[in-house]
PDB file of C-alpha atoms in Angstrom:
ATOM      1  CA  UNK A   1      -0.390  28.409  36.003  1.00  0.00           C
ATOM      2  CA  UNK A   2      -0.312  24.815  37.222  1.00  0.00           C
ATOM      3  CA  UNK A   3      -2.458  23.648  34.247  1.00  0.00           C
ATOM      4  CA  UNK A   4      -0.149  25.383  31.774  1.00  0.00           C
ATOM      5  CA  UNK A   5       2.881  23.628  33.253  1.00  0.00           C
ATOM      6  CA  UNK A   6       1.066  20.274  33.156  1.00  0.00           C
ATOM      7  CA  UNK A   7       0.190  20.729  29.435  1.00  0.00           C
ATOM      8  CA  UNK A   8       3.810  21.567  28.627  1.00  0.00           C
ATOM      9  CA  UNK A   9       5.007  18.400  30.340  1.00  0.00           C
ATOM     10  CA  UNK A  10       2.380  16.301  28.514  1.00  0.00           C
ATOM     11  CA  UNK A  11       3.372  17.806  25.157  1.00  0.00           C
ATOM     12  CA  UNK A  12       7.014  17.185  25.913  1.00  0.00           C
ATOM     13  CA  UNK A  13       6.348  13.518  26.689  1.00  0.00           C
ATOM     14  CA  UNK A  14       4.294  13.060  23.503  1.00  0.00           C
ATOM     15  CA  UNK A  15       6.967  14.733  21.354  1.00  0.00           C
ATOM     16  CA  UNK A  16       9.673  12.576  22.937  1.00  0.00           C
ATOM     17  CA  UNK A  17       7.694   9.386  22.230  1.00  0.00           C
ATOM     18  CA  UNK A  18       7.103  10.482  18.611  1.00  0.00           C
ATOM     19  CA  UNK A  19      10.804  11.264  18.134  1.00  0.00           C
ATOM     20  CA  UNK A  20      11.776   7.837  19.497  1.00  0.00           C
ATOM     21  CA  UNK A  21       9.214   6.081  17.253  1.00  0.00           C
ATOM     22  CA  UNK A  22      10.433   7.933  14.133  1.00  0.00           C
ATOM     23  CA  UNK A  23      14.062   7.263  15.018  1.00  0.00           C
ATOM     24  CA  UNK A  24      13.386   3.565  15.533  1.00  0.00           C
ATOM     25  CA  UNK A  25      11.480   3.306  12.228  1.00  0.00           C
ATOM     26  CA  UNK A  26      14.325   4.930  10.306  1.00  0.00           C
ATOM     27  CA  UNK A  27      16.926   2.774  12.086  1.00  0.00           C
ATOM     28  CA  UNK A  28      14.947  -0.433  11.393  1.00  0.00           C
ATOM     29  CA  UNK A  29      14.514   0.431   7.706  1.00  0.00           C
ATOM     30  CA  UNK A  30      18.215   1.220   7.225  1.00  0.00           C
ATOM     31  CA  UNK A  31      19.395  -1.821   9.191  1.00  0.00           C
ATOM     32  CA  UNK A  32      17.013  -4.200   7.387  1.00  0.00           C
ATOM     33  CA  UNK A  33      18.354  -3.179   3.990  1.00  0.00           C
ATOM     34  CA  UNK A  34      21.931  -3.777   5.106  1.00  0.00           C
ATOM     35  CA  UNK A  35      21.144  -7.220   6.490  1.00  0.00           C
ATOM     36  CA  UNK A  36      19.104  -8.495   3.537  1.00  0.00           C
ATOM     37  CA  UNK A  37      21.207  -7.318   0.614  1.00  0.00           C
ATOM     38  CA  UNK A  38      21.441  -9.978  -2.065  1.00  0.00           C
ATOM     39  CA  UNK A  39      24.197  -9.224  -4.496  1.00  0.00           C
ATOM     40  CA  UNK A  40      26.229 -10.677  -7.340  1.00  0.00           C
ATOM     41  CA  UNK A  41      28.903 -13.061  -6.092  1.00  0.00           C
ATOM     42  CA  UNK A  42      26.893 -14.089  -3.031  1.00  0.00           C
ATOM     43  CA  UNK A  43      25.241 -17.449  -2.486  1.00  0.00           C
ATOM     44  CA  UNK A  44      21.599 -17.304  -3.593  1.00  0.00           C
ATOM     45  CA  UNK A  45      19.133 -17.824  -0.744  1.00  0.00           C
ATOM     46  CA  UNK A  46      17.287 -21.121  -1.053  1.00  0.00           C
ATOM     47  CA  UNK A  47      13.543 -20.922  -1.570  1.00  0.00           C
ATOM     48  CA  UNK A  48      10.557 -23.111  -2.249  1.00  0.00           C
ATOM     49  CA  UNK A  49       7.628 -22.149  -4.457  1.00  0.00           C
ATOM     50  CA  UNK A  50       4.750 -24.101  -5.919  1.00  0.00           C
ATOM     51  CA  UNK A  51       3.974 -23.473  -9.574  1.00  0.00           C
ATOM     52  CA  UNK A  52       0.535 -23.148 -11.167  1.00  0.00           C
ATOM     53  CA  UNK A  53       0.506 -26.923 -11.818  1.00  0.00           C
ATOM     54  CA  UNK A  54       1.160 -27.762  -8.153  1.00  0.00           C
ATOM     55  CA  UNK A  55       4.814 -28.711  -8.660  1.00  0.00           C
ATOM     56  CA  UNK A  56       7.338 -27.600  -6.001  1.00  0.00           C
ATOM     57  CA  UNK A  57      10.510 -25.791  -7.055  1.00  0.00           C
ATOM     58  CA  UNK A  58      13.427 -25.395  -4.667  1.00  0.00           C
ATOM     59  CA  UNK A  59      16.646 -23.716  -5.664  1.00  0.00           C
ATOM     60  CA  UNK A  60      18.666 -26.596  -4.246  1.00  0.00           C
ATOM     61  CA  UNK A  61      16.798 -28.966  -6.617  1.00  0.00           C
ATOM     62  CA  UNK A  62      18.522 -27.165  -9.504  1.00  0.00           C
ATOM     63  CA  UNK A  63      22.065 -27.635  -8.231  1.00  0.00           C
ATOM     64  CA  UNK A  64      24.329 -28.053 -11.255  1.00  0.00           C
ATOM     65  CA  UNK A  65      21.978 -26.045 -13.488  1.00  0.00           C
ATOM     66  CA  UNK A  66      21.706 -22.355 -14.255  1.00  0.00           C
ATOM     67  CA  UNK A  67      18.589 -20.676 -12.890  1.00  0.00           C
ATOM     68  CA  UNK A  68      16.887 -17.456 -13.926  1.00  0.00           C
ATOM     69  CA  UNK A  69      14.669 -16.254 -11.124  1.00  0.00           C
ATOM     70  CA  UNK A  70      12.305 -13.676 -12.601  1.00  0.00           C
ATOM     71  CA  UNK A  71      10.104 -11.526 -10.353  1.00  0.00           C
ATOM     72  CA  UNK A  72       7.061  -9.970 -11.990  1.00  0.00           C
ATOM     73  CA  UNK A  73       3.455  -8.784 -11.762  1.00  0.00           C
ATOM     74  CA  UNK A  74       0.585  -8.718 -14.256  1.00  0.00           C
ATOM     75  CA  UNK A  75       0.379  -4.900 -14.078  1.00  0.00           C
ATOM     76  CA  UNK A  76       4.078  -4.582 -15.015  1.00  0.00           C
ATOM     77  CA  UNK A  77       4.353  -3.417 -18.632  1.00  0.00           C
ATOM     78  CA  UNK A  78       8.116  -4.081 -18.947  1.00  0.00           C
ATOM     79  CA  UNK A  79       7.442  -7.634 -17.680  1.00  0.00           C
ATOM     80  CA  UNK A  80       4.855  -8.099 -20.415  1.00  0.00           C
ATOM     81  CA  UNK A  81       7.279  -6.864 -23.067  1.00  0.00           C
ATOM     82  CA  UNK A  82      10.123  -9.198 -22.023  1.00  0.00           C
ATOM     83  CA  UNK A  83       8.085 -12.398 -21.530  1.00  0.00           C
ATOM     84  CA  UNK A  84       7.876 -13.318 -25.243  1.00  0.00           C
ATOM     85  CA  UNK A  85      11.686 -13.161 -25.479  1.00  0.00           C
ATOM     86  CA  UNK A  86      12.067 -15.123 -22.249  1.00  0.00           C
ATOM     87  CA  UNK A  87       9.674 -17.776 -23.540  1.00  0.00           C
ATOM     88  CA  UNK A  88      11.639 -18.120 -26.798  1.00  0.00           C
ATOM     89  CA  UNK A  89      14.947 -18.333 -24.959  1.00  0.00           C
ATOM     90  CA  UNK A  90      13.574 -20.830 -22.461  1.00  0.00           C
ATOM     91  CA  UNK A  91      12.801 -23.106 -25.414  1.00  0.00           C
ATOM     92  CA  UNK A  92      16.453 -22.741 -26.505  1.00  0.00           C
ATOM     93  CA  UNK A  93      18.122 -23.121 -23.110  1.00  0.00           C
ATOM     94  CA  UNK A  94      15.967 -25.580 -21.143  1.00  0.00           C
ATOM     95  CA  UNK A  95      17.718 -28.569 -22.745  1.00  0.00           C
ATOM     96  CA  UNK A  96      21.051 -26.936 -21.913  1.00  0.00           C
ATOM     97  CA  UNK A  97      20.236 -27.047 -18.177  1.00  0.00           C
ATOM     98  CA  UNK A  98      19.153 -23.446 -17.729  1.00  0.00           C
ATOM     99  CA  UNK A  99      15.838 -23.129 -15.916  1.00  0.00           C
ATOM    100  CA  UNK A 100      13.549 -20.103 -15.684  1.00  0.00           C
ATOM    101  CA  UNK A 101      11.252 -19.771 -12.690  1.00  0.00           C
ATOM    102  CA  UNK A 102       8.912 -16.780 -12.788  1.00  0.00           C
ATOM    103  CA  UNK A 103       7.703 -15.646  -9.374  1.00  0.00           C
ATOM    104  CA  UNK A 104       4.598 -13.490  -9.270  1.00  0.00           C
ATOM    105  CA  UNK A 105       4.003 -10.877  -6.600  1.00  0.00           C
ATOM    106  CA  UNK A 106       1.143 -12.372  -4.534  1.00  0.00           C
ATOM    107  CA  UNK A 107      -1.661 -11.915  -7.076  1.00  0.00           C
ATOM    108  CA  UNK A 108      -4.736 -14.140  -7.368  1.00  0.00           C
ATOM    109  CA  UNK A 109      -4.321 -17.535  -8.996  1.00  0.00           C
ATOM    110  CA  UNK A 110      -7.157 -16.783 -11.424  1.00  0.00           C
ATOM    111  CA  UNK A 111      -5.520 -13.549 -12.563  1.00  0.00           C
ATOM    112  CA  UNK A 112      -2.067 -15.142 -12.951  1.00  0.00           C
ATOM    113  CA  UNK A 113      -3.334 -18.238 -14.800  1.00  0.00           C
ATOM    114  CA  UNK A 114      -5.252 -16.060 -17.257  1.00  0.00           C
ATOM    115  CA  UNK A 115      -2.180 -13.875 -17.825  1.00  0.00           C
ATOM    116  CA  UNK A 116       0.168 -16.861 -18.293  1.00  0.00           C
ATOM    117  CA  UNK A 117      -2.215 -18.451 -20.818  1.00  0.00           C
ATOM    118  CA  UNK A 118      -2.525 -15.189 -22.764  1.00  0.00           C
ATOM    119  CA  UNK A 119       1.254 -14.711 -22.806  1.00  0.00           C
ATOM    120  CA  UNK A 120       1.967 -18.331 -23.791  1.00  0.00           C
ATOM    121  CA  UNK A 121       4.538 -18.707 -21.008  1.00  0.00           C
ATOM    122  CA  UNK A 122       5.974 -22.238 -20.990  1.00  0.00           C
ATOM    123  CA  UNK A 123       8.327 -22.064 -18.008  1.00  0.00           C
ATOM    124  CA  UNK A 124       7.253 -22.651 -14.392  1.00  0.00           C
ATOM    125  CA  UNK A 125       5.282 -19.784 -12.897  1.00  0.00           C
ATOM    126  CA  UNK A 126       4.685 -19.554  -9.158  1.00  0.00           C
ATOM    127  CA  UNK A 127       2.792 -17.113  -7.000  1.00  0.00           C
ATOM    128  CA  UNK A 128       4.671 -15.899  -3.918  1.00  0.00           C
ATOM    129  CA  UNK A 129       1.557 -15.613  -1.752  1.00  0.00           C
ATOM    130  CA  UNK A 130       3.482 -14.862   1.445  1.00  0.00           C
ATOM    131  CA  UNK A 131       6.053 -12.681  -0.362  1.00  0.00           C
ATOM    132  CA  UNK A 132       8.764 -14.714   1.362  1.00  0.00           C
ATOM    133  CA  UNK A 133      10.864 -15.116  -1.803  1.00  0.00           C
ATOM    134  CA  UNK A 134      10.465 -11.422  -2.643  1.00  0.00           C
ATOM    135  CA  UNK A 135      11.639 -10.621   0.888  1.00  0.00           C
ATOM    136  CA  UNK A 136      14.530 -13.117   0.839  1.00  0.00           C
ATOM    137  CA  UNK A 137      15.833 -11.574  -2.392  1.00  0.00           C
ATOM    138  CA  UNK A 138      15.023  -8.004  -1.305  1.00  0.00           C
ATOM    139  CA  UNK A 139      13.064  -7.341  -4.506  1.00  0.00           C
ATOM    140  CA  UNK A 140      12.000  -3.760  -5.216  1.00  0.00           C
ATOM    141  CA  UNK A 141      11.018  -2.688  -8.702  1.00  0.00           C
ATOM    142  CA  UNK A 142       9.636  -5.133 -11.263  1.00  0.00           C
ATOM    143  CA  UNK A 143      10.788  -6.811 -13.327  1.00  0.00           C
ATOM    144  CA  UNK A 144      13.864  -8.046 -11.533  1.00  0.00           C
ATOM    145  CA  UNK A 145      15.762 -11.066 -12.841  1.00  0.00           C
ATOM    146  CA  UNK A 146      18.417 -12.901 -10.862  1.00  0.00           C
ATOM    147  CA  UNK A 147      20.799 -15.127 -12.810  1.00  0.00           C
ATOM    148  CA  UNK A 148      22.144 -17.944 -10.639  1.00  0.00           C
ATOM    149  CA  UNK A 149      25.138 -20.057 -11.625  1.00  0.00           C
ATOM    150  CA  UNK A 150      25.131 -23.876 -11.381  1.00  0.00           C
ATOM    151  CA  UNK A 151      26.960 -23.697  -8.005  1.00  0.00           C
ATOM    152  CA  UNK A 152      24.248 -21.447  -6.524  1.00  0.00           C
ATOM    153  CA  UNK A 153      26.226 -18.216  -6.762  1.00  0.00           C
ATOM    154  CA  UNK A 154      24.410 -15.125  -8.002  1.00  0.00           C
ATOM    155  CA  UNK A 155      25.932 -14.153 -11.338  1.00  0.00           C
ATOM    156  CA  UNK A 156      23.997 -10.897 -11.762  1.00  0.00           C
ATOM    157  CA  UNK A 157      20.862  -9.060 -10.787  1.00  0.00           C
ATOM    158  CA  UNK A 158      19.041  -7.159 -13.498  1.00  0.00           C
ATOM    159  CA  UNK A 159      16.430  -4.626 -12.489  1.00  0.00           C
ATOM    160  CA  UNK A 160      14.203  -3.488 -15.346  1.00  0.00           C
ATOM    161  CA  UNK A 161      13.387  -4.767 -18.787  1.00  0.00           C
ATOM    162  CA  UNK A 162      15.946  -6.816 -20.711  1.00  0.00           C
ATOM    163  CA  UNK A 163      16.334  -7.090 -24.462  1.00  0.00           C
ATOM    164  CA  UNK A 164      16.319 -10.534 -26.034  1.00  0.00           C
ATOM    165  CA  UNK A 165      20.041 -10.153 -26.754  1.00  0.00           C
ATOM    166  CA  UNK A 166      20.717  -9.480 -23.071  1.00  0.00           C
ATOM    167  CA  UNK A 167      18.603 -12.472 -22.051  1.00  0.00           C
ATOM    168  CA  UNK A 168      20.626 -14.721 -24.392  1.00  0.00           C
ATOM    169  CA  UNK A 169      23.930 -13.308 -23.132  1.00  0.00           C
ATOM    170  CA  UNK A 170      22.998 -13.695 -19.452  1.00  0.00           C
ATOM    171  CA  UNK A 171      21.581 -17.201 -19.912  1.00  0.00           C
ATOM    172  CA  UNK A 172      24.800 -18.205 -21.731  1.00  0.00           C
ATOM    173  CA  UNK A 173      26.791 -16.927 -18.748  1.00  0.00           C
ATOM    174  CA  UNK A 174      25.016 -19.270 -16.302  1.00  0.00           C
ATOM    175  CA  UNK A 175      24.846 -22.298 -18.607  1.00  0.00           C
ATOM    176  CA  UNK A 176      26.710 -25.297 -17.148  1.00  0.00           C
ATOM    177  CA  UNK A 177      29.840 -26.279 -19.052  1.00  0.00           C
TER     178      UNK A 177
END
């Protein structure tokens, strides 16, 4: 009888600990999302990335220019479909002070360099090895493009593939006057 009572108490303690752990995990996940929401109209978080040529890019270095921050991965088919249009539009807009920075999701440098060469991408491409930029911008699905105005305000966040017409329209909207 004593052993049965002892097992019941042990089970009760284990179930209580599990319930607390699950509750904390759910609370932390919900709270984190509320704290880290990046949205249109907000100031874009500053970041620093190093591109495939070893050049540093900080958002604050582009003050006064429009910035397209594109998050992508080599496995992402929609990313692959929109890169040719982005490359063409980068050629049109780079002299109008609109910069594209493509941030890869922590893949190997060899894999990314091969992909960039095959795609003929001409804008800066960086690998977010620590995923700090992905975390700062709360990036989920790929591709995600964030259009940042010359004053550092987020103009819009586009999740999913864009058409070339949309890319032109959105880049026009962040072009300095």
